[in-house]
Amino acid sequence: MGRMDVSALRYLSKDDMRTLQAVEQGMKNHELVPVELIASIASLKHGGAFKCLSNLLRGKLVRHDRKHYDGYSLNYLGYDYLAFSALSKRGVVKAVGRQIGVGKESDVFMALDDTEERQVVVKMHRLGRTSFRKIKEKRDYHQHRKFANWLYLSRLAAAKEIAFMRCLREAGFPVPEPLDQNRHCVVMSLVDAYPLTQIRKLNNPGKIFAKLMELHIKLAQCGLVHCDFNEFNVMISEEEELTIIDFPQMVSTSHENAPFYFNRDIQCLRLFFERRYGFKPNSVPTLADCGVRIMELDKLVAASGFSKEDM
């Protein structure tokens, strides 16, 4: 894992950023934005957009294609720069450091806030590493599109994740503190803990497994199923306190596949504890065992599977 290279950001002029934003705006309706449209949106004098596009291409912030017509599109690095620039102006993030996590659909970096005294975490959603079919299976905010603008879908994933985090934290769940979100980036507090998958030994595996089952049941009682509740998305501190992470794929308990997702999460953890710690639970809960709801968080965040008719 390395560092996010944002060094070119300091060398980009206001016109360069304006042109980059013009490409982003044009991608709302174009997979490849015509040069003439970029110039029109940027509205720079004396053909300035063309020079800026050359600068952006040199910095590998955009992609150039002349196969069908002369056009440009944003890549993830260009999108990173737009998000980081906005977060920097807000005083949320001043510097991005080393990468601390990588997944099929995101990159996670350490960062410093504007005071340079507090370390925070920046999660950058990168949908598109898996196939569009997989995204359609796991997420419903593609809104039945036949084709995907991965940058836009990543933005929706980030917005969904921070909404879940705020809702869960207010409800008392052990999740990182959500700080801000811009485009595909979510900024959250740094948790002083390690992924459970990195822990070779626990003082009391049975106690930790029971706590995880309690959290899983409580989520369901609040109307939510995590859908990726496994050893990679559970953090544990040296005091063996738990923190849950990674939320954009969560669904409502009203979702037609909620019982399957609930059971899959349970079985993932059951198998992990059996293989890693030699712990075998006598029984595990099902969604039907969770009893009556105590909250309706799925309605608050309009989780997948929740219908407005249920209100």
Coordinates of N, CA and C in Angstrom, one line a residue, residues 121 123 125 158-181 186-189 191 224 243-248 250 297 301:
V121 N -9.7 9.4 8.8 CA -9.7 8.4 7.8 C -10.5 8.9 6.6
K123 N -12.2 7.5 3.2 CA -12.6 6.3 2.4 C -13.1 6.8 1.0
H125 N -14.7 5.6 -2.3 CA -15.5 4.6 -3.0 C -15.0 4.5 -4.5
A158 N -21.0 6.7 -1.4 CA -20.5 7.5 -0.3 C -21.6 8.2 0.5
A159 N -22.6 8.8 -0.3 CA -23.7 9.5 0.4 C -24.5 8.5 1.2
K160 N -24.7 7.3 0.7 CA -25.4 6.3 1.4 C -24.7 5.9 2.7
E161 N -23.4 5.7 2.6 CA -22.6 5.2 3.7 C -22.6 6.3 4.9
I162 N -22.4 7.5 4.6 CA -22.4 8.5 5.6 C -23.7 8.7 6.3
A163 N -24.8 8.5 5.5 CA -26.1 8.5 6.1 C -26.3 7.4 7.0
F164 N -25.9 6.2 6.7 CA -26.0 5.1 7.6 C -25.1 5.3 8.9
M165 N -23.9 5.8 8.7 CA -23.0 6.1 9.8 C -23.6 7.0 10.8
R166 N -24.2 8.1 10.3 CA -24.8 9.1 11.2 C -26.0 8.6 11.9
C167 N -26.8 7.8 11.2 CA -28.0 7.2 11.8 C -27.6 6.2 12.9
L168 N -26.6 5.3 12.6 CA -26.2 4.3 13.5 C -25.5 4.9 14.8
R169 N -24.7 5.9 14.5 CA -24.0 6.5 15.7 C -25.0 7.2 16.6
E170 N -26.0 7.9 16.1 CA -27.0 8.5 16.9 C -27.8 7.5 17.7
A171 N -27.9 6.3 17.1 CA -28.7 5.2 17.8 C -27.9 4.5 18.8
G172 N -26.6 4.8 18.9 CA -25.7 4.2 19.9 C -24.9 3.1 19.5
F173 N -24.9 2.8 18.2 CA -24.0 1.7 17.7 C -22.6 2.1 17.6
P174 N -21.7 1.1 17.9 CA -20.2 1.4 17.8 C -19.7 1.5 16.4
V175 N -19.8 2.7 15.9 CA -19.3 3.0 14.5 C -18.4 4.2 14.6
P176 N -17.5 4.4 13.6 CA -16.7 5.6 13.6 C -17.5 6.9 13.5
E177 N -17.0 8.0 13.9 CA -17.7 9.3 13.9 C -17.6 9.8 12.4
P178 N -18.8 10.0 11.8 CA -18.8 10.5 10.4 C -18.5 12.0 10.5
L179 N -17.6 12.5 9.7 CA -17.2 13.9 9.7 C -17.7 14.7 8.5
D180 N -17.5 14.1 7.3 CA -18.0 14.8 6.1 C -17.9 13.9 4.9
Q181 N -18.6 14.3 3.9 CA -18.6 13.6 2.6 C -18.6 14.5 1.5
V186 N -15.7 9.7 1.8 CA -16.3 9.8 3.2 C -15.1 10.0 4.2
V187 N -15.3 11.0 5.0 CA -14.2 11.3 6.0 C -14.8 10.9 7.4
M188 N -14.1 10.1 8.2 CA -14.5 9.7 9.5 C -13.4 9.7 10.5
S189 N -13.7 9.5 11.7 CA -12.7 9.5 12.8 C -11.9 8.2 12.7
V191 N -10.3 5.0 14.2 CA -10.6 4.1 15.3 C -9.3 3.4 15.7
L224 N -32.4 -3.1 10.1 CA -31.3 -3.1 9.2 C -30.6 -4.5 9.2
T243 N -16.0 -2.3 17.0 CA -16.5 -1.2 16.1 C -16.8 -1.8 14.8
I244 N -18.0 -1.4 14.3 CA -18.5 -1.9 13.0 C -18.2 -0.9 11.9
I245 N -17.7 -1.3 10.7 CA -17.5 -0.4 9.6 C -18.1 -1.0 8.3
D246 N -18.1 -0.1 7.3 CA -18.5 -0.5 5.9 C -20.0 -0.7 5.8
F247 N -20.8 0.3 5.4 CA -22.2 0.2 5.4 C -23.0 0.4 4.2
P248 N -22.4 0.8 3.0 CA -23.3 1.2 1.9 C -24.2 0.1 1.3
M250 N -26.0 -2.1 3.2 CA -27.0 -2.4 4.1 C -28.4 -2.4 3.5
L297 N -34.8 2.5 11.7 CA -33.7 3.2 11.1 C -33.7 3.0 9.6
V301 N -33.3 6.2 6.7 CA -32.2 6.3 5.7 C -32.7 5.7 4.3

